[in-house]
Amino acid sequence: MAPLLKHVDETRLVSLQTRLEEMSRVDVDFLLLLSGSSLIATIGLFQNSPAVIIGAMIIAPLMRPLVGLSLATISADTKLLSRSLITLSFGTTTAISLAMLIAMLFHSLELTPEIMSRTNPTLLDLAVAMFAGSIGAYCQTKKKLADSLAGVAISVALVPPLGVVGIGLASGNFVVWSGALLLYATNLVGIAVAGSLVFLFLGYTPLKQAKRGLLISAAVSLVLVIPLGYSMKELILENMISSKVKTLLMEKTFTFKGLQLQDVQVKRFRNPTVVIATVTAPDQPISSRQVALVQDFLSREIGKVIEFRLRVIPTDEITAVEARPKAEPVYTVPIGEVGVKLYTAPATLNSQ
């Protein structure tokens, strides 16, 4: 590897630019791969199938123009920049449109966990995108590693968020499509910025020439960091509250003695924060006053006003030994040395 910030040979730069320009074209191969990956991803989202979604990621071609955008951003290569942006715009629009079409055909299907998991991006998603962008850019500087781009695409998952955007738009669900769009934008920016830094450190562009592109990238990243940081804060708070609530309910509240706590959900982005506990219980009545006492108790312990809700799933314990009514023998039919007794139900049961 060449020393950091030392400019590479012009031949290597031209070779990389040419290869990325070819990869950033909108051609038949790009259209087939994009259409196939979009349709497969959307169906996989409705199936709630990670395996199907991963299959869509493998053939998704959007990573290619993104790497081209990374180099064009810092090298001021207007031809590569325009080609990459056109390809990304066309690919994004096509993927969302196909997802909307599938969503309208299957409009009666519910939103699965695989769909909802792509509606609340955090700083962790930005970190994954930046690592993926770094590896993707480095792979393109080495011809023998160029085929590793499919694995990089899997790690960052560009097409599934677009599928969720289409599903959200088709169903008119603002929370779904806006959250997924933020995730897609996070992936785009993370990959492009990290890729640009890698190309800069490997010497494909002088620092002086790259300053403008880096400033633009930093500004766009800052805009994304604000909502992602807020979402990250809410995620940490959710996990903290959920863990503390489980401990408090099972160890410090009399109301839940003898009950089995199944799940605790914390609804984020609400004021006050909503905490929903699900328990299984035998025939044991729980009053609204008891729930209110638990709510006050949890608010004091956590130091945050919450709205506590309780879901009770009634349970019955059944053993292998049943209490059976005493049967009355009617008659016996001898068969050899064995007597077969026929029974009827008691009169009290027959009369019912």
PDB file of N, CA and C in Angstrom, residues 118-165:
ATOM      1  N   ARG A 118     -36.609  -1.773   9.621  1.00  0.00           N
ATOM      2  CA  ARG A 118     -35.892  -0.834   8.754  1.00  0.00           C
ATOM      3  C   ARG A 118     -36.512   0.552   8.779  1.00  0.00           C
ATOM      4  N   THR A 119     -37.230   0.871   9.840  1.00  0.00           N
ATOM      5  CA  THR A 119     -37.896   2.177   9.928  1.00  0.00           C
ATOM      6  C   THR A 119     -37.338   3.060  11.038  1.00  0.00           C
ATOM      7  N   ASN A 120     -36.369   2.558  11.797  1.00  0.00           N
ATOM      8  CA  ASN A 120     -35.787   3.344  12.890  1.00  0.00           C
ATOM      9  C   ASN A 120     -34.257   3.289  12.842  1.00  0.00           C
ATOM     10  N   PRO A 121     -33.635   3.910  11.843  1.00  0.00           N
ATOM     11  CA  PRO A 121     -32.170   3.869  11.758  1.00  0.00           C
ATOM     12  C   PRO A 121     -31.517   4.672  12.878  1.00  0.00           C
ATOM     13  N   THR A 122     -30.318   4.263  13.252  1.00  0.00           N
ATOM     14  CA  THR A 122     -29.562   4.953  14.296  1.00  0.00           C
ATOM     15  C   THR A 122     -28.133   5.188  13.808  1.00  0.00           C
ATOM     16  N   LEU A 123     -27.314   5.710  14.695  1.00  0.00           N
ATOM     17  CA  LEU A 123     -25.908   5.917  14.359  1.00  0.00           C
ATOM     18  C   LEU A 123     -25.194   4.601  14.075  1.00  0.00           C
ATOM     19  N   LEU A 124     -25.720   3.513  14.608  1.00  0.00           N
ATOM     20  CA  LEU A 124     -25.125   2.207  14.318  1.00  0.00           C
ATOM     21  C   LEU A 124     -25.221   1.878  12.833  1.00  0.00           C
ATOM     22  N   ASP A 125     -26.343   2.244  12.212  1.00  0.00           N
ATOM     23  CA  ASP A 125     -26.500   2.004  10.771  1.00  0.00           C
ATOM     24  C   ASP A 125     -25.513   2.849   9.971  1.00  0.00           C
ATOM     25  N   LEU A 126     -25.273   4.070  10.431  1.00  0.00           N
ATOM     26  CA  LEU A 126     -24.294   4.915   9.750  1.00  0.00           C
ATOM     27  C   LEU A 126     -22.891   4.313   9.864  1.00  0.00           C
ATOM     28  N   ALA A 127     -22.585   3.754  11.031  1.00  0.00           N
ATOM     29  CA  ALA A 127     -21.275   3.126  11.222  1.00  0.00           C
ATOM     30  C   ALA A 127     -21.093   1.933  10.284  1.00  0.00           C
ATOM     31  N   VAL A 128     -22.141   1.102  10.174  1.00  0.00           N
ATOM     32  CA  VAL A 128     -22.075  -0.050   9.265  1.00  0.00           C
ATOM     33  C   VAL A 128     -21.865   0.417   7.828  1.00  0.00           C
ATOM     34  N   ALA A 129     -22.586   1.454   7.429  1.00  0.00           N
ATOM     35  CA  ALA A 129     -22.458   1.967   6.060  1.00  0.00           C
ATOM     36  C   ALA A 129     -21.051   2.489   5.794  1.00  0.00           C
ATOM     37  N   MET A 130     -20.467   3.148   6.770  1.00  0.00           N
ATOM     38  CA  MET A 130     -19.127   3.704   6.573  1.00  0.00           C
ATOM     39  C   MET A 130     -18.075   2.599   6.480  1.00  0.00           C
ATOM     40  N   PHE A 131     -18.208   1.575   7.312  1.00  0.00           N
ATOM     41  CA  PHE A 131     -17.277   0.450   7.195  1.00  0.00           C
ATOM     42  C   PHE A 131     -17.431  -0.244   5.837  1.00  0.00           C
ATOM     43  N   ALA A 132     -18.684  -0.414   5.410  1.00  0.00           N
ATOM     44  CA  ALA A 132     -18.940  -1.055   4.122  1.00  0.00           C
ATOM     45  C   ALA A 132     -18.380  -0.211   2.976  1.00  0.00           C
ATOM     46  N   GLY A 133     -18.576   1.105   3.059  1.00  0.00           N
ATOM     47  CA  GLY A 133     -18.049   1.986   2.022  1.00  0.00           C
ATOM     48  C   GLY A 133     -16.530   1.951   1.957  1.00  0.00           C
ATOM     49  N   SER A 134     -15.890   1.861   3.116  1.00  0.00           N
ATOM     50  CA  SER A 134     -14.433   1.792   3.157  1.00  0.00           C
ATOM     51  C   SER A 134     -13.926   0.533   2.467  1.00  0.00           C
ATOM     52  N   ILE A 135     -14.530  -0.590   2.818  1.00  0.00           N
ATOM     53  CA  ILE A 135     -14.106  -1.855   2.212  1.00  0.00           C
ATOM     54  C   ILE A 135     -14.419  -1.878   0.724  1.00  0.00           C
ATOM     55  N   GLY A 136     -15.602  -1.361   0.344  1.00  0.00           N
ATOM     56  CA  GLY A 136     -15.985  -1.346  -1.062  1.00  0.00           C
ATOM     57  C   GLY A 136     -15.027  -0.531  -1.909  1.00  0.00           C
ATOM     58  N   ALA A 137     -14.632   0.637  -1.392  1.00  0.00           N
ATOM     59  CA  ALA A 137     -13.698   1.479  -2.137  1.00  0.00           C
ATOM     60  C   ALA A 137     -12.331   0.814  -2.238  1.00  0.00           C
ATOM     61  N   TYR A 138     -11.886   0.231  -1.142  1.00  0.00           N
ATOM     62  CA  TYR A 138     -10.568  -0.424  -1.169  1.00  0.00           C
ATOM     63  C   TYR A 138     -10.552  -1.591  -2.151  1.00  0.00           C
ATOM     64  N   CYS A 139     -11.652  -2.349  -2.182  1.00  0.00           N
ATOM     65  CA  CYS A 139     -11.722  -3.487  -3.110  1.00  0.00           C
ATOM     66  C   CYS A 139     -11.591  -3.041  -4.555  1.00  0.00           C
ATOM     67  N   GLN A 140     -12.128  -1.873  -4.875  1.00  0.00           N
ATOM     68  CA  GLN A 140     -12.071  -1.414  -6.260  1.00  0.00           C
ATOM     69  C   GLN A 140     -10.682  -0.936  -6.674  1.00  0.00           C
ATOM     70  N   THR A 141      -9.833  -0.680  -5.700  1.00  0.00           N
ATOM     71  CA  THR A 141      -8.462  -0.303  -6.047  1.00  0.00           C
ATOM     72  C   THR A 141      -7.592  -1.529  -6.313  1.00  0.00           C
ATOM     73  N   LYS A 142      -8.126  -2.707  -5.995  1.00  0.00           N
ATOM     74  CA  LYS A 142      -7.414  -3.966  -6.225  1.00  0.00           C
ATOM     75  C   LYS A 142      -8.284  -4.857  -7.107  1.00  0.00           C
ATOM     76  N   LYS A 143      -7.854  -5.120  -8.325  1.00  0.00           N
ATOM     77  CA  LYS A 143      -8.660  -5.905  -9.261  1.00  0.00           C
ATOM     78  C   LYS A 143      -8.988  -7.290  -8.723  1.00  0.00           C
ATOM     79  N   LYS A 144      -8.082  -7.876  -7.994  1.00  0.00           N
ATOM     80  CA  LYS A 144      -8.318  -9.231  -7.474  1.00  0.00           C
ATOM     81  C   LYS A 144      -9.355  -9.248  -6.358  1.00  0.00           C
ATOM     82  N   LEU A 145      -9.656  -8.069  -5.783  1.00  0.00           N
ATOM     83  CA  LEU A 145     -10.657  -7.994  -4.712  1.00  0.00           C
ATOM     84  C   LEU A 145     -11.989  -7.425  -5.197  1.00  0.00           C
ATOM     85  N   ALA A 146     -12.073  -7.061  -6.456  1.00  0.00           N
ATOM     86  CA  ALA A 146     -13.277  -6.394  -6.969  1.00  0.00           C
ATOM     87  C   ALA A 146     -14.525  -7.260  -6.823  1.00  0.00           C
ATOM     88  N   ASP A 147     -14.370  -8.570  -6.906  1.00  0.00           N
ATOM     89  CA  ASP A 147     -15.519  -9.467  -6.803  1.00  0.00           C
ATOM     90  C   ASP A 147     -16.094  -9.513  -5.390  1.00  0.00           C
ATOM     91  N   SER A 148     -15.401  -8.952  -4.412  1.00  0.00           N
ATOM     92  CA  SER A 148     -15.893  -8.951  -3.029  1.00  0.00           C
ATOM     93  C   SER A 148     -17.001  -7.933  -2.815  1.00  0.00           C
ATOM     94  N   LEU A 149     -17.335  -7.179  -3.873  1.00  0.00           N
ATOM     95  CA  LEU A 149     -18.328  -6.112  -3.725  1.00  0.00           C
ATOM     96  C   LEU A 149     -19.694  -6.655  -3.336  1.00  0.00           C
ATOM     97  N   ALA A 150     -20.021  -7.884  -3.759  1.00  0.00           N
ATOM     98  CA  ALA A 150     -21.320  -8.467  -3.393  1.00  0.00           C
ATOM     99  C   ALA A 150     -21.430  -8.648  -1.889  1.00  0.00           C
ATOM    100  N   GLY A 151     -20.358  -9.109  -1.261  1.00  0.00           N
ATOM    101  CA  GLY A 151     -20.378  -9.275   0.187  1.00  0.00           C
ATOM    102  C   GLY A 151     -20.521  -7.954   0.913  1.00  0.00           C
ATOM    103  N   VAL A 152     -19.881  -6.913   0.372  1.00  0.00           N
ATOM    104  CA  VAL A 152     -20.004  -5.584   0.963  1.00  0.00           C
ATOM    105  C   VAL A 152     -21.439  -5.092   0.846  1.00  0.00           C
ATOM    106  N   ALA A 153     -22.064  -5.349  -0.309  1.00  0.00           N
ATOM    107  CA  ALA A 153     -23.452  -4.926  -0.516  1.00  0.00           C
ATOM    108  C   ALA A 153     -24.383  -5.597   0.475  1.00  0.00           C
ATOM    109  N   ILE A 154     -24.106  -6.850   0.820  1.00  0.00           N
ATOM    110  CA  ILE A 154     -24.933  -7.561   1.787  1.00  0.00           C
ATOM    111  C   ILE A 154     -24.866  -6.883   3.147  1.00  0.00           C
ATOM    112  N   SER A 155     -23.651  -6.462   3.533  1.00  0.00           N
ATOM    113  CA  SER A 155     -23.479  -5.890   4.860  1.00  0.00           C
ATOM    114  C   SER A 155     -24.261  -4.600   5.035  1.00  0.00           C
ATOM    115  N   VAL A 156     -24.437  -3.842   3.971  1.00  0.00           N
ATOM    116  CA  VAL A 156     -25.092  -2.549   4.128  1.00  0.00           C
ATOM    117  C   VAL A 156     -26.541  -2.537   3.641  1.00  0.00           C
ATOM    118  N   ALA A 157     -26.925  -3.454   2.793  1.00  0.00           N
ATOM    119  CA  ALA A 157     -28.329  -3.631   2.401  1.00  0.00           C
ATOM    120  C   ALA A 157     -28.967  -2.362   1.853  1.00  0.00           C
ATOM    121  N   LEU A 158     -28.741  -2.079   0.579  1.00  0.00           N
ATOM    122  CA  LEU A 158     -29.295  -0.881  -0.040  1.00  0.00           C
ATOM    123  C   LEU A 158     -30.710  -1.073  -0.567  1.00  0.00           C
ATOM    124  N   VAL A 159     -30.994  -2.218  -1.159  1.00  0.00           N
ATOM    125  CA  VAL A 159     -32.297  -2.419  -1.794  1.00  0.00           C
ATOM    126  C   VAL A 159     -33.443  -2.640  -0.796  1.00  0.00           C
ATOM    127  N   PRO A 160     -33.285  -3.433   0.264  1.00  0.00           N
ATOM    128  CA  PRO A 160     -34.403  -3.636   1.197  1.00  0.00           C
ATOM    129  C   PRO A 160     -35.012  -2.347   1.762  1.00  0.00           C
ATOM    130  N   PRO A 161     -34.202  -1.336   2.152  1.00  0.00           N
ATOM    131  CA  PRO A 161     -34.842  -0.092   2.597  1.00  0.00           C
ATOM    132  C   PRO A 161     -35.706   0.558   1.517  1.00  0.00           C
ATOM    133  N   LEU A 162     -35.272   0.461   0.264  1.00  0.00           N
ATOM    134  CA  LEU A 162     -36.094   1.009  -0.818  1.00  0.00           C
ATOM    135  C   LEU A 162     -37.396   0.230  -0.950  1.00  0.00           C
ATOM    136  N   GLY A 163     -37.331  -1.082  -0.722  1.00  0.00           N
ATOM    137  CA  GLY A 163     -38.549  -1.886  -0.718  1.00  0.00           C
ATOM    138  C   GLY A 163     -39.511  -1.431   0.361  1.00  0.00           C
ATOM    139  N   VAL A 164     -38.973  -1.118   1.527  1.00  0.00           N
ATOM    140  CA  VAL A 164     -39.826  -0.644   2.623  1.00  0.00           C
ATOM    141  C   VAL A 164     -40.403   0.734   2.307  1.00  0.00           C
ATOM    142  N   VAL A 165     -39.621   1.575   1.635  1.00  0.00           N
ATOM    143  CA  VAL A 165     -40.141   2.881   1.214  1.00  0.00           C
ATOM    144  C   VAL A 165     -41.352   2.689   0.306  1.00  0.00           C
TER     145      VAL A 165
END
